[in-house]
XYZ file of C-alpha atoms in Angstrom:
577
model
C -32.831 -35.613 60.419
C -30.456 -38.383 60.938
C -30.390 -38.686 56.914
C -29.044 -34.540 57.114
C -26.578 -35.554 60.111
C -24.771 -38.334 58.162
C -24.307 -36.142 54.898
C -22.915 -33.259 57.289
C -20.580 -35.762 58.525
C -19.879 -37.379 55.245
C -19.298 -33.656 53.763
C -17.172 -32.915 56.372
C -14.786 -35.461 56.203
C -14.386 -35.214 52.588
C -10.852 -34.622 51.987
C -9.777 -31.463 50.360
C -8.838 -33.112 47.077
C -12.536 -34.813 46.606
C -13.773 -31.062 48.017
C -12.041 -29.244 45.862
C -13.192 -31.803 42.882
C -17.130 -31.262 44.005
C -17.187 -27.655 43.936
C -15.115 -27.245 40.997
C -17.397 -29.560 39.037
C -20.322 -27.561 40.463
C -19.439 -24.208 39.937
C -18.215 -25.362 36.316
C -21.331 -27.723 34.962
C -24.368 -26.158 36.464
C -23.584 -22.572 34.434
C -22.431 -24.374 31.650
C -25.415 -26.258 31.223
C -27.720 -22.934 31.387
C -25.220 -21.422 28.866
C -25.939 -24.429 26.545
C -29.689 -24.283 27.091
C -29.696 -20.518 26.350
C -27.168 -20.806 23.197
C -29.242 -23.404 21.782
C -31.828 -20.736 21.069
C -29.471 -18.450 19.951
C -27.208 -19.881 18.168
C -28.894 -19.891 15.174
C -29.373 -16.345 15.256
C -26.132 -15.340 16.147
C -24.700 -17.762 13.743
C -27.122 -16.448 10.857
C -26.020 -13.011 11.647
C -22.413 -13.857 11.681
C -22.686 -15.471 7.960
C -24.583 -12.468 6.870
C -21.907 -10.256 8.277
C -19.160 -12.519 6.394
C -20.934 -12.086 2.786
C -21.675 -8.599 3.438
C -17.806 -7.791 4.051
C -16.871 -10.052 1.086
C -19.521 -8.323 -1.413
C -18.172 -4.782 0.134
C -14.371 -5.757 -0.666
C -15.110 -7.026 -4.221
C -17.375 -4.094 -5.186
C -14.346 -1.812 -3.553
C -11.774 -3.527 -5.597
C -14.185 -3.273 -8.962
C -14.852 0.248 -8.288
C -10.962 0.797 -7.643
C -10.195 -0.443 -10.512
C -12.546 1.087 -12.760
C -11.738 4.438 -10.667
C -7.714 3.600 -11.882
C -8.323 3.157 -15.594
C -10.529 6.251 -16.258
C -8.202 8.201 -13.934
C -5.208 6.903 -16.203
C -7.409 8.001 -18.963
C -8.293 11.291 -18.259
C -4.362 12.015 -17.143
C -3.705 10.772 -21.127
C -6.847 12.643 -22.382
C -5.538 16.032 -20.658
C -1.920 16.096 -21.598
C -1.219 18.701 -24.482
C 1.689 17.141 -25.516
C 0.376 13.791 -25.995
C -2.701 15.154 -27.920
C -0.212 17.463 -30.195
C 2.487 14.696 -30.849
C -1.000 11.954 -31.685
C -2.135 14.424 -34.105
C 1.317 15.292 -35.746
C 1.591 11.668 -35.813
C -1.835 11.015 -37.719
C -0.910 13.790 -39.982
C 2.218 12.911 -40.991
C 3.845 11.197 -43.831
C 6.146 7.639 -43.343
C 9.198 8.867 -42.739
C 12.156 8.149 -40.671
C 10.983 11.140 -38.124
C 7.434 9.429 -37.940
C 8.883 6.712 -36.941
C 10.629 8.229 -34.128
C 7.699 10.238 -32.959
C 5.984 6.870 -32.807
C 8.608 5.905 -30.490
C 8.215 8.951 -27.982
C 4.131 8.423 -28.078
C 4.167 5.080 -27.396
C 7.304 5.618 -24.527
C 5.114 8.473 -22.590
C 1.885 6.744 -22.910
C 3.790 3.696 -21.146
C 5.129 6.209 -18.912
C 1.776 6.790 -17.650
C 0.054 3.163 -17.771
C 3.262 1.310 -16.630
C 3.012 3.273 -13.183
C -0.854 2.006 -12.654
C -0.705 -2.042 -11.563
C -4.030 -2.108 -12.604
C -3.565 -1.584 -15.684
C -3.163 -3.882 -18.711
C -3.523 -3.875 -22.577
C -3.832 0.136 -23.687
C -3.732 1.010 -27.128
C -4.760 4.353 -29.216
C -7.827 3.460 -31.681
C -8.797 5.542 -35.102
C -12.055 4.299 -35.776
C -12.504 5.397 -39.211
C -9.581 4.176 -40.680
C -10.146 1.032 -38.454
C -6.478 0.272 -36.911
C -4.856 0.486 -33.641
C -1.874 2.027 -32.675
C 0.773 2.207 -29.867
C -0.213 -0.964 -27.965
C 1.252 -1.550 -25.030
C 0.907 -5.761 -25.341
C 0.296 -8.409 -28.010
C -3.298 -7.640 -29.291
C -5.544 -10.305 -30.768
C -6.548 -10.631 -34.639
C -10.400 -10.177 -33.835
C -9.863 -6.868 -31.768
C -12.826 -5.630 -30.692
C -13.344 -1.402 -29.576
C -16.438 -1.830 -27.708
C -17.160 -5.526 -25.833
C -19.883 -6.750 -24.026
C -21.496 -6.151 -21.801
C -21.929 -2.508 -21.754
C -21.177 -1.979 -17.313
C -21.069 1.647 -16.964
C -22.058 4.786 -19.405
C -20.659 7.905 -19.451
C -20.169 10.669 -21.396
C -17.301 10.102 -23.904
C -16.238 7.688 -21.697
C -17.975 3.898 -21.389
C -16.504 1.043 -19.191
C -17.039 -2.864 -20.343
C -16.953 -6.342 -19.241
C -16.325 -8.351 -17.692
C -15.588 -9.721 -20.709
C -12.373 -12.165 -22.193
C -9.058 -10.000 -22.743
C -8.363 -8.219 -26.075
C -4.587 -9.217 -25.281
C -2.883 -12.033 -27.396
C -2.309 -15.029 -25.517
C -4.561 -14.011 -22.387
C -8.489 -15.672 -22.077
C -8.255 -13.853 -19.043
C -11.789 -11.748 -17.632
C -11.172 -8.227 -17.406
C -12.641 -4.723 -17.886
C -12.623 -1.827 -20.233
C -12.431 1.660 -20.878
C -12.773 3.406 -23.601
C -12.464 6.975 -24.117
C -13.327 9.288 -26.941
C -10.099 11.501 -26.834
C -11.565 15.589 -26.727
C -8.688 16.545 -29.841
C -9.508 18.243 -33.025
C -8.663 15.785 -35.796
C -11.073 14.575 -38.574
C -11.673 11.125 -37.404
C -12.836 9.829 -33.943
C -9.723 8.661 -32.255
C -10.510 6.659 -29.125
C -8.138 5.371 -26.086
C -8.783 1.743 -25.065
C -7.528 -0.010 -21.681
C -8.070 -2.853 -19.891
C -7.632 -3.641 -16.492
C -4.548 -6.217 -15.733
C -6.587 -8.233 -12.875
C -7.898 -11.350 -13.620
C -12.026 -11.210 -12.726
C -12.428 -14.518 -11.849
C -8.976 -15.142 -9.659
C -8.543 -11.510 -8.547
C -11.689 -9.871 -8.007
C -14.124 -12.404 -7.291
C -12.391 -14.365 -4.929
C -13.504 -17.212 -2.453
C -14.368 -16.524 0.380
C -12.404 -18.183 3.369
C -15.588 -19.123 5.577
C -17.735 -20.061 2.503
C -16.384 -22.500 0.406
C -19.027 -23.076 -1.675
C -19.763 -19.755 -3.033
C -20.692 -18.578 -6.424
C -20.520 -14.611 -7.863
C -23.011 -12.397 -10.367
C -22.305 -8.875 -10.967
C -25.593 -6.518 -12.593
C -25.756 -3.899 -14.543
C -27.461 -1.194 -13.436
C -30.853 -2.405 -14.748
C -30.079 -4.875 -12.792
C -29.049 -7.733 -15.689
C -27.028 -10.148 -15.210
C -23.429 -9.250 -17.216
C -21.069 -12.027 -15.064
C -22.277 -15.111 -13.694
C -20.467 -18.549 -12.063
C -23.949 -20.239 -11.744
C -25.260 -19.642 -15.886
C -27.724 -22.744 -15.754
C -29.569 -21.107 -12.814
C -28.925 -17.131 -13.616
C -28.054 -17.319 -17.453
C -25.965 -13.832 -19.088
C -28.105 -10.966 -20.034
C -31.554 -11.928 -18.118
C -32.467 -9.889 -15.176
C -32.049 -10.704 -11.921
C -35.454 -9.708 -10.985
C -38.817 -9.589 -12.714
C -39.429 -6.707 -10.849
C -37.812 -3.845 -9.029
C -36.142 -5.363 -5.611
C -34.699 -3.416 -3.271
C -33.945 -6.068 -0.261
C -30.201 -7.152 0.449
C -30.965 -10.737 0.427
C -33.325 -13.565 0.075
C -33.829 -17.037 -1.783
C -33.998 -17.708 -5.384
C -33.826 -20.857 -7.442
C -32.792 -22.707 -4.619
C -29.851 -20.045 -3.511
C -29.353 -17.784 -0.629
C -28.441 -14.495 -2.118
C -26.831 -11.588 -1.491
C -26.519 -8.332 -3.099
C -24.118 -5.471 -2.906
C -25.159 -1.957 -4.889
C -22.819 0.409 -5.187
C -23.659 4.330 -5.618
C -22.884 3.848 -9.332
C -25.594 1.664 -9.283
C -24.664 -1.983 -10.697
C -24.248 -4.379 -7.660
C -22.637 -7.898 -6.550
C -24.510 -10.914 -5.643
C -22.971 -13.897 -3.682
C -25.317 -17.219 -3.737
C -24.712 -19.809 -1.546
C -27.030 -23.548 -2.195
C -29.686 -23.629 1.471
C -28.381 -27.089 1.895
C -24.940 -25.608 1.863
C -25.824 -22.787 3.627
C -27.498 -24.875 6.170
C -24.363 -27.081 6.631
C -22.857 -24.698 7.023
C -24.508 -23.220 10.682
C -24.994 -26.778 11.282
C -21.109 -27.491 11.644
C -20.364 -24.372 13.340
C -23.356 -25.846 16.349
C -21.752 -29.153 16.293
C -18.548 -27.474 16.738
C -20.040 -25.372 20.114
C -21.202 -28.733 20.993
C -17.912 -30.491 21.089
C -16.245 -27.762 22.774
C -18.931 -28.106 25.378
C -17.629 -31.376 25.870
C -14.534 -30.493 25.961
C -15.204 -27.602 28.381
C -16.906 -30.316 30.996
C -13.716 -32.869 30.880
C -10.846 -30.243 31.003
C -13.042 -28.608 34.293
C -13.349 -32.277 35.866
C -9.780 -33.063 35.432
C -8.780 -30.046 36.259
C -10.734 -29.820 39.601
C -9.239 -33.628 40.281
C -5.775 -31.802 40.087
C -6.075 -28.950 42.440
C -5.781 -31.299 45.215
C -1.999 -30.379 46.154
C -1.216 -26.956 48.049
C -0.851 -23.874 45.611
C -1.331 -20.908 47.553
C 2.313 -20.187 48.674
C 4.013 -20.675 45.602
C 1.105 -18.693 43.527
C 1.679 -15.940 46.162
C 5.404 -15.856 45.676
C 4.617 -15.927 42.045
C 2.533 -12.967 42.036
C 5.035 -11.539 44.281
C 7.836 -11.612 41.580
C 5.706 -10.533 38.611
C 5.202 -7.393 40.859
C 8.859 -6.917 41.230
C 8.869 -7.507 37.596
C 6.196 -4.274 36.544
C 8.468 -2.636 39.171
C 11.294 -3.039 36.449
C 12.969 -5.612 38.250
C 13.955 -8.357 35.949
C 16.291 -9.917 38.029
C 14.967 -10.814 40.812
C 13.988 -14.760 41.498
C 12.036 -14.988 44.909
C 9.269 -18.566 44.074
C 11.084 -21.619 45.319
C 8.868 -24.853 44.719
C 9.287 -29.046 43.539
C 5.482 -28.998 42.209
C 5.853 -29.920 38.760
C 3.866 -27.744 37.158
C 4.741 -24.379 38.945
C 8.459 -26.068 37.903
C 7.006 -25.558 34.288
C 5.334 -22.661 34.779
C 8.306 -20.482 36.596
C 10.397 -21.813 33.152
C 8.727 -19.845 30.648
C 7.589 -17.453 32.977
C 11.384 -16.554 33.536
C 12.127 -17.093 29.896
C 9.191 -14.612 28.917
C 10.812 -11.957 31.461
C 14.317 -12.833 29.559
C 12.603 -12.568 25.995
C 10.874 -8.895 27.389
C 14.178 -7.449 28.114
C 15.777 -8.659 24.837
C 12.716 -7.082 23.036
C 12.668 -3.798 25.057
C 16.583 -3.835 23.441
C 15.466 -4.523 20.427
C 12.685 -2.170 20.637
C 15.490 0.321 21.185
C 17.776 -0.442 18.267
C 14.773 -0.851 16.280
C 14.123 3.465 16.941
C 17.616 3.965 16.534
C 17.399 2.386 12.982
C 14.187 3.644 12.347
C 15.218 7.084 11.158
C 18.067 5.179 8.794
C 15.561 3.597 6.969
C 13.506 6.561 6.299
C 16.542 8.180 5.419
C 17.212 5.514 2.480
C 13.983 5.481 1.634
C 13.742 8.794 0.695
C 17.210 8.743 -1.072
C 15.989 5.582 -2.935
C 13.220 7.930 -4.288
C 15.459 10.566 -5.186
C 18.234 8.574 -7.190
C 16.198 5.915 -9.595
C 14.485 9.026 -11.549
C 17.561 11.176 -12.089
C 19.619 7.903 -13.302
C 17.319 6.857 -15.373
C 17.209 11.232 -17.248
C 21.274 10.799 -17.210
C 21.151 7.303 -19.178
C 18.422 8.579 -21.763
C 20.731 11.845 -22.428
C 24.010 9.964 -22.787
C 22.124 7.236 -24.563
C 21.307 10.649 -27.471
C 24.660 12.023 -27.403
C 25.917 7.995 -28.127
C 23.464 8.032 -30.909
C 24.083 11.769 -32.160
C 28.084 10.220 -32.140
C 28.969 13.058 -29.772
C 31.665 10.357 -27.828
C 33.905 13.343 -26.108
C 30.550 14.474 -24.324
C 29.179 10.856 -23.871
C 32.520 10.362 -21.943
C 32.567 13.600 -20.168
C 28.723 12.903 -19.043
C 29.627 9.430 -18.031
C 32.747 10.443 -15.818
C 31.101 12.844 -14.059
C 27.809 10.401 -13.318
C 30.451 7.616 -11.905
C 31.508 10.461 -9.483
C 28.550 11.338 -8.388
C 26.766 8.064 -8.227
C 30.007 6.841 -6.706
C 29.854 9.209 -3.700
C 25.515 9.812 -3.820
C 25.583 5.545 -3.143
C 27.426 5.849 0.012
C 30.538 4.365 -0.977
C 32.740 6.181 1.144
C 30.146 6.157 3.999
C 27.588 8.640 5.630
C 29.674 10.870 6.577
C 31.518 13.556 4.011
C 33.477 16.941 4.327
C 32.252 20.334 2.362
C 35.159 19.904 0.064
C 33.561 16.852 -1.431
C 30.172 17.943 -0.797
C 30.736 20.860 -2.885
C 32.739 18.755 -5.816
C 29.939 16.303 -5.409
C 27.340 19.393 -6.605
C 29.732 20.167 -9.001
C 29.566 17.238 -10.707
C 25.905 17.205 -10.641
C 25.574 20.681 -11.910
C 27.601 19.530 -14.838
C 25.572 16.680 -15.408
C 22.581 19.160 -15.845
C 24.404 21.336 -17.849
C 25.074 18.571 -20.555
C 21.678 17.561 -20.132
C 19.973 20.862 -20.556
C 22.067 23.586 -21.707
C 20.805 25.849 -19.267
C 22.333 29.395 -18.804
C 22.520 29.405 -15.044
C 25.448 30.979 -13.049
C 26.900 29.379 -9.316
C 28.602 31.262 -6.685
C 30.066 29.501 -4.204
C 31.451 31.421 -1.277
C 33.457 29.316 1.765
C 36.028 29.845 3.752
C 38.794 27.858 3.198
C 39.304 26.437 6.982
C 35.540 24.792 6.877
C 36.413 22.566 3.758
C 37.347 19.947 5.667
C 34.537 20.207 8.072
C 32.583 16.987 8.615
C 29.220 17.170 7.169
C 26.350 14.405 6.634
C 27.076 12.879 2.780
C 24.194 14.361 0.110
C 22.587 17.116 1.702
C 23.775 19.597 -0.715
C 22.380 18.251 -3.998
C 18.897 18.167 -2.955
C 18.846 21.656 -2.094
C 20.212 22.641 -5.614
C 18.352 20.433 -7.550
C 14.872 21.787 -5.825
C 16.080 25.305 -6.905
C 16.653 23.759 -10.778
C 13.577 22.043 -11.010
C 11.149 24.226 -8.982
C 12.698 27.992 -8.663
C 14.719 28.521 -11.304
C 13.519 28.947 -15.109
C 16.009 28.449 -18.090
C 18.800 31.006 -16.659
C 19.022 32.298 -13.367
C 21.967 32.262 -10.943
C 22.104 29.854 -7.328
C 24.325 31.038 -4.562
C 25.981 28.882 -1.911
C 27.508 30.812 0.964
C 28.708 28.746 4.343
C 29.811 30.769 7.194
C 30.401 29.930 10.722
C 30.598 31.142 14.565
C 31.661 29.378 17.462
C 28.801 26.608 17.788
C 27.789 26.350 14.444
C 28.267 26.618 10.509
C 25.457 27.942 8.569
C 25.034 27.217 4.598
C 22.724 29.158 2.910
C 21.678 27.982 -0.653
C 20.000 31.132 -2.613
C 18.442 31.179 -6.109
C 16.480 34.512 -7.837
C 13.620 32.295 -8.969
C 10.161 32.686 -9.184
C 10.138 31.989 -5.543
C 7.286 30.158 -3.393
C 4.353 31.947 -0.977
C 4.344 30.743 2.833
C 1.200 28.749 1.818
C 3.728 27.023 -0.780
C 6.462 26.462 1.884
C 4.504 24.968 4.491
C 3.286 22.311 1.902
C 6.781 21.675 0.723
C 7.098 19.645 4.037
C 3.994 17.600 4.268
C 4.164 13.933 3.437
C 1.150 13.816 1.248
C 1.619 16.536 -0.707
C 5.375 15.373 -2.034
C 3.672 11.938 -3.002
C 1.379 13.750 -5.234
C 3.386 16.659 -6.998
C 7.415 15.128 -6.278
C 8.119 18.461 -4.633
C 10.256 18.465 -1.255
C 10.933 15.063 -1.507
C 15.235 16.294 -1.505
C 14.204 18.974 1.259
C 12.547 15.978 3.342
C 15.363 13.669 2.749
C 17.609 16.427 4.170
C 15.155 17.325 7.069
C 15.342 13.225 8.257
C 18.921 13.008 7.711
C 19.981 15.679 9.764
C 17.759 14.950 12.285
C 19.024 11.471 12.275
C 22.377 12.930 12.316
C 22.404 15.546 15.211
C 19.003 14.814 16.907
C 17.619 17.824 16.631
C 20.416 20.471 17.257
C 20.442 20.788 13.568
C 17.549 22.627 11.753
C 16.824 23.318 7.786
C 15.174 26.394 7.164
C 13.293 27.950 3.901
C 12.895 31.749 2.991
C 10.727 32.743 0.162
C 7.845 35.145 -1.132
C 6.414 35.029 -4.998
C 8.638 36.008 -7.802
C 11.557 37.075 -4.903
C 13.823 33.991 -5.019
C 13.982 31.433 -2.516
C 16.700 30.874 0.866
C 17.124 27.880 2.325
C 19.386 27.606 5.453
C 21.254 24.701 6.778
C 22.435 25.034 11.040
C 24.456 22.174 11.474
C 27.052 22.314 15.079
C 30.616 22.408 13.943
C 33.362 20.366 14.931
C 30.977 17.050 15.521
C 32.269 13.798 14.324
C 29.907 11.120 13.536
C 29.591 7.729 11.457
């Protein structure tokens, strides 16, 4: 009893530094030792699970990325298999005598098969390949003197179509792994005439890449009888042996002194990481010592840390809390904590500097929303302009050669103009006088570059020419009723009336006109990636909403084989920059 009394009285005239201390320490180390107890028979697992879950996610991304590519090169292949005008202009080609016009045809293959490979990243060496007469044709790259159709290993078959490798490049100059695809082009010409194309990703840099947790990690891919065709270990898992005596259908397991891992995908061949068990032991081992250390840790910091709360907190953590509430209130101002401690010194610093940096990003946030609709704005015009330059250049680059200078000139001047006033050069903002010369110019352009027999009526009043419009909203329009309404004659209409709010300019061609079905799909984002339609009409849409937040609208009109309306509302008399 008297042993109880004097540790009452000792515990009771601990000061509230060494109390503070005590129950911090015990409230800190008793759980943590259960937690270590516990997590030392768990660990392992979770550990072992975690490491699973890393090679399963690796395998999934480099079977994604193989399948991708493979999925880009026969998709290539089939767009090059299916075009008609390829297929005619390869077997005029093949047909024809040398001659200068040969020669030129050559030149047009080869510049629409790039056409169509250069706009694929994943794409590398293509060539055409007649196998009877043994010689290759329209190669995109360098090829080597040993050129080889078909290479080994044989990774996917399909009909008229087989995919190979990895294997070492076909390209001059590159001892790179890639794949292959060949395909047996479906054209009627006496000899088999086959398309060949690797993909432009190096296996061993791109594909199979390290994996950032797993340092030590090595990479087969099999077949679909389930043969090794790539390996980084050949010693222990040499080419063309299979990868099991039998069929295995587990995920994982040990082999030759490996962990492995295996991937399948639904085509069937598959992707095996193996990792060394003394590696793959060191490797949970370090990630337990780690745990242990920062149980360590853990103990000291709470020790110190309970040796520190000795001084008085609670008023200045109240008045703390108090102006963090005044802050969610939106009151960023306000400064109510007075306190010398040291640390709540610190602590008030960057707490006031963090309520300083909020209200600068809430401004920035702002401005950022504001600019927002800019930069889809010039994104879409940057999608617009490239591909219309680049038709321009090719058609004054024929007159040049055709010695046609008066019309090269002519073409030239009026491209400057437009390009000149398309760029932005004299700002966002425009009147319909030069909005209408600016269409002008551009209907001129296509005249050169077509011949078509189109007619334009323009109808405006002469007191809205110098209205203020948004610069390039008109050209769009037209050039969607060009391209996707009108055939090889036709006439386009541009009428812009007004009343007391707003001016109204209505954009008419007799076309073959779109269904609602067509119209709706004219504005969705996905669907103008795919085909290039509406991309102008978008462009227009974000522009004037950017412009007059919503109190301008664009509007289309259509039905099959009836022509096509599309209305502008803009508000009249607005200035803007």
């Amino acid at each position: 009893m008297k042993r109880l009394n004097k540790l009452r009285n000792d515990l009771q005239s601990l000061s509230l530094k060494s109390r503070i201390a005590i129950l911090f320490a015990i409230s800190t180390f008793i759980p943590l030792m259960f937690t270590v107890l516990f997590s030392y028979h768990t660990m392992s697992t979770i550990l072992t699970n975690k490491l699973h879950t890393n090679f399963n996610s690796n395998l999934h991304q480099i079977s994604l990325t193989i399948e991708n590519t493979i999925n880009d090169m026969n998709y290539v292949s089939q767009q090059i298999d299916f075009s008609e005008n390829i297929q005619f202009r390869l077997k005029t080609y093949l047909k024809m005598e040398d001659s200068l016009e040969k020669t030129r045809l050559y030149e047009d293959i080869k510049n629409e098969l790039n056409l169509i490979t250069f706009s694929n990243p994943n794409i590398g060496l293509s060539l055409i390949y007649v196998e009877k007469e043994n010689k290759y044709l329209f190669n995109s790259h360098g090829v080597k003197d040993e050129f080889h159709l078909r290479n080994q290993p044989l990774f996917i078959k399909g009909y008229k179509i087989d995919n190979f490798g990895p294997h070492v490049s076909m390209e001059r100059y590159n001892d790179k792994y890639v794949l292959s695809t060949v395909r047996q082009l479906d054209m009627d010409y006496e000899n088999h005439v086959y398309l060949y194309m690797e993909s432009n990703l190096d296996l061993t840099r791109n594909i199979v890449e390290k994996d950032n947790v797993l340092n030590h990690t090595s990479y087969l891919l099999l077949n679909k009888q389930n043969e090794v065709i790539y390996s980084e270990e050949q010693e222990e898992f040499p080419l063309q042996t299979p990868f099991f005596r039998e069929e295995h259908l587990d995920e994982d397991g040990t082999r030759n002194g490996y962990y492995w891992f295996k991937q399948t995908t639904d085509r069937g061949w598959s992707v095996v990481s193996l990792i060394s068990i003394a590696q793959y032991k060191q490797e949970i081992n370090q990630w337990m010592i780690l745990m242990l250390y920062m149980a360590i840790l853990f103990v000291l910091v709470s020790l110190i840390v309970g040796l520190l709360l000795w001084k008085t907190f609670y008023r200045p953590l109240h008045q703390l809390n108090s102006e963090i509430k005044l802050m969610s209130n939106h009151n960023f101002a306000s400064e109510v904590v007075s306190t010398k401690i040291p640390e709540f010194v610190d602590l008030l610093s960057h707490f006031r500097k963090m309520k300083k940096q909020i209200t600068n990003l809430i401004q920035a946030i702002e401005q950022k929303e504001r600019n927002r609709a800019d930069l889809e704005v010039e994104k879409l015009l940057h999608q617009i302009n490239p591909h219309f330059l680049m038709n321009t250049l090719d058609t004054a680059r024929w007159l040049a050669v055709a010695g046609n200078k008066e019309e090269v000139t002519h073409l030239l001047t009026a491209l400057n103009k437009l390009l000149y006033y398309n760029m932005g050069k004299l700002g966002n903002s425009s009147t319909l006088n030069q909005e209408i010369d600016s269409v002008k110019q551009y209907l001129e352009l296509q005249q050169i570059r077509y011949d078509f027999d189109y007619k334009i009526e323009l109808f405006i009043a002469d007191s809205l020419l110098e209205s203020s419009v948004p610069r390039f909203i008109l050209q769009p329009i037209v050039e969607n009723s060009i391209y996707h309404g009108l055939e090889d004659d036709g006439s386009i209409r541009i009428a812009i009336t007004n009343d007391p709010h707003n001016m109204m300019i209505k954009v008419s061609d007799n076309g073959r006109g779109m269904s609602e079905e067509d119209i709706q799909r004219v504005w969705q984002k996905d669907q103008q990636k795919e085909k290039g339609m509406g991309i102008g009409l978008h462009y227009v849409k974000q522009i004037l909403d950017r412009t007059y937040e919503g109190r301008a609208s664009i509007d289309i009109f259509s039905s099959t084989n009836d022509g096509t309306d599309v209305v502008l509302t803009i508000p009249i008399g607005e200035e803007f920059s």
